[in-house]
Tab-separated table of C-alpha atoms in Angstrom:
chain	number	residue	atom	x	y	z
Z	27	MET	CA	-37.767	-37.398	33.794
Z	28	THR	CA	-41.402	-38.114	31.389
Z	29	THR	CA	-43.972	-40.189	32.185
Z	30	ALA	CA	-46.159	-41.889	30.245
Z	31	THR	CA	-49.033	-44.512	29.851
Z	32	ARG	CA	-47.816	-47.629	28.855
Z	33	TRP	CA	-49.159	-48.252	25.184
Z	34	ALA	CA	-50.754	-51.857	24.629
Z	35	PRO	CA	-50.523	-52.738	21.121
Z	36	ALA	CA	-52.389	-55.399	21.576
Z	37	GLY	CA	-55.216	-54.431	23.635
Z	38	ARG	CA	-58.352	-52.236	23.210
Z	39	THR	CA	-57.134	-48.534	22.356
Z	40	ALA	CA	-59.777	-44.807	22.266
Z	41	VAL	CA	-59.722	-43.935	18.544
Z	42	ILE	CA	-60.985	-40.521	17.836
Z	43	ALA	CA	-64.687	-41.151	15.612
Z	44	GLY	CA	-65.560	-37.314	15.405
Z	45	ILE	CA	-64.565	-34.076	16.369
Z	46	GLY	CA	-66.709	-30.648	17.040
Z	47	SER	CA	-65.113	-26.809	18.087
Z	48	TYR	CA	-67.029	-23.733	19.349
Z	49	VAL	CA	-65.691	-20.099	19.587
Z	50	PRO	CA	-67.941	-16.968	21.500
Z	51	PRO	CA	-68.843	-14.853	18.641
Z	52	ASP	CA	-68.560	-11.593	20.436
Z	53	VAL	CA	-64.979	-10.690	18.800
Z	54	VAL	CA	-61.772	-8.460	20.166
Z	55	THR	CA	-59.056	-7.477	18.252
Z	56	ASN	CA	-55.914	-5.711	19.114
Z	57	GLN	CA	-56.822	-2.628	18.299
Z	58	ASP	CA	-59.590	-2.935	20.490
Z	59	LEU	CA	-56.870	-3.417	24.090
Z	60	THR	CA	-54.527	-0.011	21.997
Z	61	ARG	CA	-58.159	2.074	23.713
Z	62	ARG	CA	-57.480	0.624	27.318
Z	63	LEU	CA	-53.939	-0.469	27.998
Z	64	ASP	CA	-51.002	0.824	27.568
Z	65	THR	CA	-49.636	-1.101	24.255
Z	66	THR	CA	-49.831	-1.304	20.742
Z	67	ASP	CA	-50.499	-3.464	17.385
Z	68	GLU	CA	-47.235	-3.736	16.627
Z	69	TRP	CA	-46.231	-4.929	20.433
Z	70	ILE	CA	-48.562	-7.995	20.110
Z	71	ARG	CA	-48.278	-9.612	17.409
Z	72	SER	CA	-45.106	-9.496	17.285
Z	73	ARG	CA	-45.095	-10.931	20.889
Z	74	THR	CA	-47.496	-12.762	20.418
Z	75	GLY	CA	-48.325	-13.611	16.811
Z	76	ILE	CA	-52.702	-13.620	18.105
Z	77	ALA	CA	-54.814	-10.007	15.900
Z	78	THR	CA	-58.218	-10.667	17.142
Z	79	ARG	CA	-59.301	-12.907	20.010
Z	80	HIS	CA	-62.879	-14.773	21.385
Z	81	VAL	CA	-64.048	-13.980	24.425
Z	82	VAL	CA	-67.417	-15.280	26.323
Z	83	SER	CA	-70.306	-11.678	26.942
Z	84	ALA	CA	-71.768	-11.331	30.119
Z	85	GLY	CA	-73.271	-14.051	32.199
Z	86	THR	CA	-71.994	-16.989	29.323
Z	87	ALA	CA	-69.991	-19.636	31.773
Z	88	THR	CA	-67.585	-22.332	30.446
Z	89	SER	CA	-70.570	-25.112	30.261
Z	90	ASP	CA	-71.934	-22.831	27.333
Z	91	LEU	CA	-69.193	-23.340	25.171
Z	92	ALA	CA	-68.765	-26.711	26.245
Z	93	VAL	CA	-72.321	-28.403	25.580
Z	94	GLU	CA	-71.535	-25.812	21.370
Z	95	ALA	CA	-68.813	-27.868	21.536
Z	96	GLY	CA	-69.694	-31.347	22.691
Z	97	GLN	CA	-73.319	-30.768	20.527
Z	98	ARG	CA	-70.635	-30.609	17.185
Z	99	ALA	CA	-67.958	-33.286	18.201
Z	100	LEU	CA	-71.922	-35.668	17.989
Z	101	LYS	CA	-72.875	-35.112	15.019
Z	102	SER	CA	-69.424	-35.261	13.634
Z	103	ALA	CA	-69.268	-38.892	15.227
Z	104	GLY	CA	-73.086	-39.536	13.690
Z	105	SER	CA	-73.829	-40.680	17.718
Z	106	ALA	CA	-74.750	-39.289	20.876
Z	107	ASP	CA	-74.937	-41.780	22.490
Z	108	VAL	CA	-71.762	-42.195	24.739
Z	109	ASP	CA	-71.179	-43.635	27.710
Z	110	ALA	CA	-69.004	-41.069	30.160
Z	111	VAL	CA	-68.338	-37.004	29.210
Z	112	VAL	CA	-64.711	-35.990	30.380
Z	113	LEU	CA	-64.905	-31.907	30.595
Z	114	ALA	CA	-60.809	-30.579	31.014
Z	115	THR	CA	-60.211	-26.565	32.453
Z	116	THR	CA	-59.265	-24.776	34.315
Z	117	THR	CA	-61.951	-22.536	34.578
Z	118	PRO	CA	-65.581	-24.525	35.714
Z	119	ASP	CA	-68.649	-22.673	36.178
Z	120	HIS	CA	-68.498	-23.432	40.205
Z	121	SER	CA	-65.706	-24.483	42.246
Z	122	CYS	CA	-68.073	-27.106	43.486
Z	123	PRO	CA	-69.854	-29.202	42.039
Z	124	ALA	CA	-67.960	-30.213	38.829
Z	125	THR	CA	-69.267	-28.942	35.152
Z	126	ALA	CA	-69.501	-32.005	33.215
Z	127	PRO	CA	-72.440	-33.340	34.811
Z	128	ALA	CA	-73.554	-30.600	33.725
Z	129	VAL	CA	-72.683	-30.227	30.566
Z	130	ALA	CA	-73.902	-33.833	30.231
Z	131	ALA	CA	-77.116	-33.041	31.442
Z	132	ARG	CA	-77.778	-30.672	28.686
Z	133	LEU	CA	-76.466	-33.140	25.819
Z	134	GLY	CA	-79.387	-35.405	27.216
Z	135	LEU	CA	-76.876	-37.731	28.660
Z	136	THR	CA	-78.055	-38.211	32.832
Z	137	GLY	CA	-77.034	-40.825	33.984
Z	138	VAL	CA	-73.734	-41.229	32.830
Z	139	PRO	CA	-70.461	-40.270	34.649
Z	140	ALA	CA	-69.045	-37.192	34.403
Z	141	PHE	CA	-66.424	-35.652	35.572
Z	142	ASP	CA	-63.592	-32.942	35.387
Z	143	VAL	CA	-60.192	-33.163	34.897
Z	144	ALA	CA	-57.965	-30.284	35.779
Z	145	ALA	CA	-54.675	-29.719	34.250
Z	146	VAL	CA	-54.780	-25.919	32.927
Z	147	CYS	CA	-53.069	-25.966	29.009
Z	148	THR	CA	-52.341	-29.358	28.773
Z	149	GLY	CA	-56.022	-30.398	29.958
Z	150	PHE	CA	-57.047	-32.052	26.376
Z	151	LEU	CA	-53.928	-34.282	26.767
Z	152	TYR	CA	-54.643	-34.787	30.245
Z	153	GLY	CA	-58.555	-35.643	29.139
Z	154	LEU	CA	-57.383	-38.318	26.414
Z	155	ALA	CA	-55.496	-40.202	29.153
Z	156	SER	CA	-58.669	-40.665	30.863
Z	157	ALA	CA	-61.135	-41.063	28.435
Z	158	SER	CA	-58.869	-43.361	26.752
Z	159	GLY	CA	-58.177	-45.399	30.445
Z	160	LEU	CA	-61.761	-46.013	29.831
Z	161	ILE	CA	-62.333	-46.888	27.162
Z	162	ALA	CA	-59.184	-49.901	27.979
Z	163	ALA	CA	-60.638	-50.567	31.091
Z	164	GLY	CA	-63.517	-51.420	29.682
Z	165	ILE	CA	-65.981	-49.041	31.778
Z	166	ALA	CA	-67.182	-46.830	28.282
Z	167	ASP	CA	-67.472	-47.890	24.767
Z	168	ARG	CA	-67.902	-44.627	23.563
Z	169	VAL	CA	-66.332	-41.221	25.252
Z	170	LEU	CA	-67.185	-37.785	24.428
Z	171	LEU	CA	-64.335	-35.520	25.604
Z	172	VAL	CA	-64.742	-31.586	25.371
Z	173	ALA	CA	-61.679	-28.927	26.830
Z	174	ALA	CA	-63.412	-25.451	27.247
Z	175	ASP	CA	-62.292	-22.519	28.711
Z	176	ALA	CA	-63.854	-19.360	29.315
Z	177	PHE	CA	-59.804	-17.810	30.486
Z	178	THR	CA	-61.357	-14.112	29.849
Z	179	THR	CA	-62.960	-15.046	33.040
Z	180	ILE	CA	-60.003	-15.101	35.032
Z	181	ILE	CA	-57.670	-12.397	33.717
Z	182	ASP	CA	-56.738	-9.427	34.651
Z	183	PRO	CA	-58.563	-6.494	32.252
Z	184	ASP	CA	-55.791	-4.291	33.064
Z	185	ASP	CA	-52.346	-6.749	32.901
Z	186	ARG	CA	-51.235	-6.332	29.495
Z	187	THR	CA	-48.730	-9.111	29.637
Z	188	THR	CA	-52.189	-11.261	29.946
Z	189	ALA	CA	-54.934	-9.481	28.298
Z	190	VAL	CA	-53.551	-9.905	24.969
Z	191	ILE	CA	-53.417	-14.127	25.175
Z	192	PHE	CA	-55.290	-14.757	26.676
Z	193	ALA	CA	-59.050	-16.096	24.545
Z	194	ASP	CA	-62.635	-18.274	25.751
Z	195	GLY	CA	-63.520	-21.904	23.271
Z	196	ALA	CA	-64.247	-25.092	23.176
Z	197	GLY	CA	-62.955	-28.381	21.223
Z	198	ALA	CA	-64.407	-31.393	21.643
Z	199	VAL	CA	-63.585	-34.959	20.305
Z	200	VAL	CA	-66.025	-38.609	20.631
Z	201	LEU	CA	-63.695	-41.327	21.338
Z	202	ARG	CA	-65.019	-44.976	20.810
Z	203	ALA	CA	-63.262	-48.589	21.522
Z	204	GLY	CA	-61.512	-50.045	18.568
Z	205	ARG	CA	-57.666	-51.454	17.462
Z	206	PRO	CA	-54.526	-50.240	17.484
Z	207	ASP	CA	-53.689	-50.138	13.823
Z	208	GLU	CA	-57.199	-47.928	13.085
Z	209	PRO	CA	-56.712	-44.580	12.161
Z	210	GLY	CA	-57.755	-42.273	14.695
Z	211	ALA	CA	-56.052	-44.978	17.858
Z	212	ILE	CA	-54.565	-43.290	19.941
Z	213	GLY	CA	-50.667	-43.310	20.446
Z	214	PRO	CA	-48.111	-43.381	23.912
Z	215	LEU	CA	-49.543	-40.341	25.850
Z	216	ILE	CA	-46.806	-38.900	27.060
Z	217	LEU	CA	-47.465	-37.213	30.632
Z	218	GLY	CA	-45.713	-34.978	32.956
Z	219	SER	CA	-45.692	-32.521	35.672
Z	220	ASP	CA	-43.665	-30.312	38.050
Z	221	GLY	CA	-45.530	-28.929	41.268
Z	222	SER	CA	-42.216	-27.147	42.330
Z	223	LEU	CA	-42.548	-24.714	39.885
Z	224	GLY	CA	-46.605	-23.782	40.253
Z	225	ASP	CA	-46.330	-20.541	41.115
Z	226	LEU	CA	-44.053	-19.956	37.376
Z	227	ILE	CA	-48.519	-20.401	36.727
Z	228	HIS	CA	-51.725	-19.738	38.673
Z	229	VAL	CA	-54.608	-18.043	40.499
Z	230	PRO	CA	-53.212	-17.077	44.291
Z	231	ALA	CA	-56.622	-17.168	45.653
Z	232	GLY	CA	-59.454	-18.763	45.505
Z	233	GLY	CA	-58.733	-22.381	46.673
Z	234	SER	CA	-58.888	-23.679	50.304
Z	235	ARG	CA	-54.675	-22.404	50.982
Z	236	GLN	CA	-56.089	-18.616	50.232
Z	237	ARG	CA	-59.507	-19.806	52.311
Z	238	SER	CA	-58.378	-21.665	54.904
Z	239	SER	CA	-55.750	-18.445	55.991
Z	240	GLY	CA	-58.646	-16.170	56.779
Z	241	ARG	CA	-57.709	-13.767	55.749
Z	242	SER	CA	-59.387	-11.496	52.604
Z	243	ALA	CA	-57.397	-11.614	49.513
Z	244	PRO	CA	-57.178	-7.883	46.734
Z	245	LEU	CA	-59.077	-8.251	44.009
Z	246	GLU	CA	-55.514	-9.257	41.847
Z	247	ASP	CA	-54.815	-12.426	43.492
Z	248	HIS	CA	-57.942	-14.229	42.453
Z	249	TYR	CA	-57.023	-13.442	38.589
Z	250	PHE	CA	-54.243	-15.486	36.849
Z	251	ARG	CA	-50.842	-15.489	36.875
Z	252	MET	CA	-48.263	-15.565	35.223
Z	253	ARG	CA	-44.154	-15.255	34.997
Z	254	GLY	CA	-43.688	-14.834	31.799
Z	255	ARG	CA	-39.964	-15.480	31.377
Z	256	ASP	CA	-39.706	-18.291	33.105
Z	257	THR	CA	-42.562	-20.374	31.893
Z	258	TYR	CA	-41.058	-19.814	28.036
Z	259	ARG	CA	-38.100	-21.362	29.059
Z	260	HIS	CA	-39.993	-24.623	30.084
Z	261	ALA	CA	-42.665	-24.116	27.872
Z	262	VAL	CA	-39.906	-24.883	24.666
Z	263	GLU	CA	-37.600	-27.892	27.548
Z	264	ARG	CA	-40.615	-30.022	28.036
Z	265	MET	CA	-42.830	-30.167	25.035
Z	266	THR	CA	-39.685	-30.584	22.857
Z	267	ALA	CA	-38.929	-33.198	24.757
Z	268	ALA	CA	-42.088	-34.894	25.493
Z	269	SER	CA	-42.706	-34.707	21.592
Z	270	LEU	CA	-39.522	-36.780	20.881
Z	271	GLU	CA	-40.355	-39.367	22.940
Z	272	ALA	CA	-44.568	-39.438	21.583
Z	273	VAL	CA	-42.126	-40.038	18.027
Z	274	GLN	CA	-39.981	-42.481	19.425
Z	275	ARG	CA	-42.533	-44.379	20.932
Z	276	ARG	CA	-45.098	-44.342	17.876
Z	277	GLY	CA	-42.388	-45.648	15.992
Z	278	TRP	CA	-41.985	-42.185	13.749
Z	279	THR	CA	-39.063	-40.452	13.540
Z	280	MET	CA	-39.793	-36.470	12.901
Z	281	ALA	CA	-39.623	-36.550	9.467
Z	282	ASP	CA	-42.823	-39.209	8.904
Z	283	VAL	CA	-44.548	-35.983	10.862
Z	284	ASP	CA	-46.694	-34.653	8.516
Z	285	ARG	CA	-48.914	-32.151	10.534
Z	286	PHE	CA	-47.923	-30.523	14.210
Z	287	ALA	CA	-50.786	-28.752	16.205
Z	288	ALA	CA	-49.190	-28.005	19.934
Z	289	HIS	CA	-50.762	-25.950	22.214
Z	290	GLN	CA	-51.280	-22.007	20.908
Z	291	ALA	CA	-49.531	-20.947	23.596
Z	292	ASN	CA	-47.816	-17.559	21.799
Z	293	ALA	CA	-46.399	-17.996	18.438
Z	294	ARG	CA	-42.906	-17.577	19.565
Z	295	ILE	CA	-42.915	-20.683	21.705
Z	296	LEU	CA	-44.974	-22.390	18.803
Z	297	THR	CA	-41.771	-21.217	16.290
Z	298	ALA	CA	-38.911	-22.181	19.790
Z	299	VAL	CA	-40.662	-26.435	19.701
Z	300	SER	CA	-41.075	-26.647	15.543
Z	301	ASP	CA	-37.791	-25.269	15.078
Z	302	ARG	CA	-36.147	-27.611	17.616
Z	303	LEU	CA	-37.999	-30.655	15.805
Z	304	GLU	CA	-37.234	-29.785	12.685
Z	305	ILE	CA	-40.484	-29.437	11.073
Z	306	PRO	CA	-40.675	-26.909	8.477
Z	307	GLY	CA	-43.153	-24.756	8.363
Z	308	GLU	CA	-45.773	-26.321	5.696
Z	309	ARG	CA	-46.339	-28.659	8.552
Z	310	ARG	CA	-46.821	-26.685	11.433
Z	311	LEU	CA	-50.613	-25.879	12.672
Z	312	SER	CA	-51.932	-23.125	13.613
Z	313	ASN	CA	-54.793	-21.042	14.582
Z	314	ILE	CA	-53.888	-18.407	17.352
Z	315	GLU	CA	-53.651	-15.425	15.580
Z	316	HIS	CA	-57.140	-15.670	15.139
Z	317	VAL	CA	-58.532	-16.747	18.146
Z	318	GLY	CA	-55.214	-16.259	21.011
Z	319	ASN	CA	-53.917	-19.027	23.138
Z	320	THR	CA	-57.790	-20.280	24.566
Z	321	GLY	CA	-56.480	-22.879	27.506
Z	322	GLY	CA	-57.642	-26.604	26.987
Z	323	ALA	CA	-59.038	-25.636	24.037
Z	324	SER	CA	-56.153	-25.429	21.966
Z	325	ILE	CA	-55.106	-28.920	20.169
Z	326	PRO	CA	-58.906	-29.473	20.062
Z	327	LEU	CA	-59.952	-26.887	18.834
Z	328	LEU	CA	-56.835	-26.503	16.221
Z	329	LEU	CA	-57.848	-29.478	14.965
Z	330	SER	CA	-61.648	-28.935	14.549
Z	331	GLN	CA	-59.885	-26.075	12.094
Z	332	ALA	CA	-57.851	-27.913	10.301
Z	333	ALA	CA	-58.846	-30.401	9.457
Z	334	GLN	CA	-62.451	-27.757	8.585
Z	335	ASP	CA	-60.076	-25.560	5.995
Z	336	GLY	CA	-58.333	-29.057	4.667
Z	337	ARG	CA	-55.066	-28.042	5.818
Z	338	LEU	CA	-55.035	-31.479	8.289
Z	339	ALA	CA	-56.795	-34.297	5.893
Z	340	ALA	CA	-57.503	-38.161	6.625
Z	341	GLY	CA	-53.720	-40.389	6.117
Z	342	HIS	CA	-51.857	-37.671	8.042
Z	343	LYS	CA	-49.687	-38.408	10.874
Z	344	VAL	CA	-49.690	-35.952	13.410
Z	345	LEU	CA	-48.461	-35.064	16.504
Z	346	LEU	CA	-49.516	-32.808	19.613
Z	347	THR	CA	-48.955	-31.145	22.623
Z	348	ALA	CA	-49.109	-29.155	25.183
Z	349	PHE	CA	-47.532	-27.227	28.092
Z	350	GLY	CA	-49.301	-25.201	31.363
Z	351	GLY	CA	-49.438	-24.897	34.933
Z	352	GLY	CA	-48.961	-27.556	37.127
Z	353	LEU	CA	-47.121	-27.386	36.026
Z	354	ALA	CA	-47.774	-30.195	33.655
Z	355	TRP	CA	-47.298	-31.081	29.821
Z	356	GLY	CA	-47.605	-34.273	27.714
Z	357	ALA	CA	-47.854	-34.752	24.334
Z	358	THR	CA	-49.021	-38.055	21.808
Z	359	ALA	CA	-48.726	-38.749	17.928
Z	360	LEU	CA	-51.743	-40.189	16.183
Z	361	HIS	CA	-52.841	-40.958	12.160
Z	362	TRP	CA	-56.096	-38.826	11.509
Z	363	PRO	CA	-59.035	-40.339	10.788
Z	364	GLU	CA	-61.663	-39.807	8.040
Z	365	LEU	CA	-64.208	-37.728	9.575
Z	366	THR	CA	-66.116	-34.618	8.865
Z	367	PRO	CA	-65.250	-32.086	11.375
Z	368	PHE	CA	-68.134	-29.852	12.839
């Protein structure tokens, strides 16, 4: 059963005031991958919809991506003054400490509360819930939420089922306190999880479970694993259900949705969810062909790029949804505000 934060229309609400994104400059094409993997450009495109993806260079970490996106979101918002920093990531710089304080310090925000949120590809939506909660409770008036992943650092480079899909990037939003009837106000957040299926998407080694066993783990256990067929089924079911609930709670019908921004998992999942929701092609936002699956960064990166190129404009009714490891999923709906993305 899906759970949700309770949306209080009369209360203090988080409103999007700025957005920015960043992808590292190094690009890997399908042709590059065919030189070392048993695959073809046609196979990759037909199964994932991906042609190119951006990857971190040696020595580049998640915090580097997060700082770049954070700077751009702050510029978009017109002010570097925020009261908290939330970082959604599956690939922190270190297992300890959290990466968010380092990001905050590099942005000149030393002293503000900063913490990580771990919800894999649903991280941005869980981060929205956390940041919105800080604002609703009066703890913060402005929050910088960054979603960033250097996902290729946990992918087996010789595994064609994952190496062709995942990529690196970051997206960020500045949220401010406002009214629920404003453009950009975060609507009902639908969130859910099912830990009994956690082994569908996971990294077996490196955590306390493996470390406390007293046994060393083979190299392959330190890489991300995904059971593709089962993941596909659950992703389609969960994102469809969460999207329907978010639209209903917002008081819309699916026909009201102007733009659909789903986690860019792969083209087949995106098509299946959109078709189930009966959202026509011209209303579907996508950038997976050129950036791949960037984990938690996927949705804010997509929104930022779509706002930059005009596919997403002020006044559009936007539906967001995501699914990832945990298992975790979520959705929300909002009116897109007038802002300048970077």
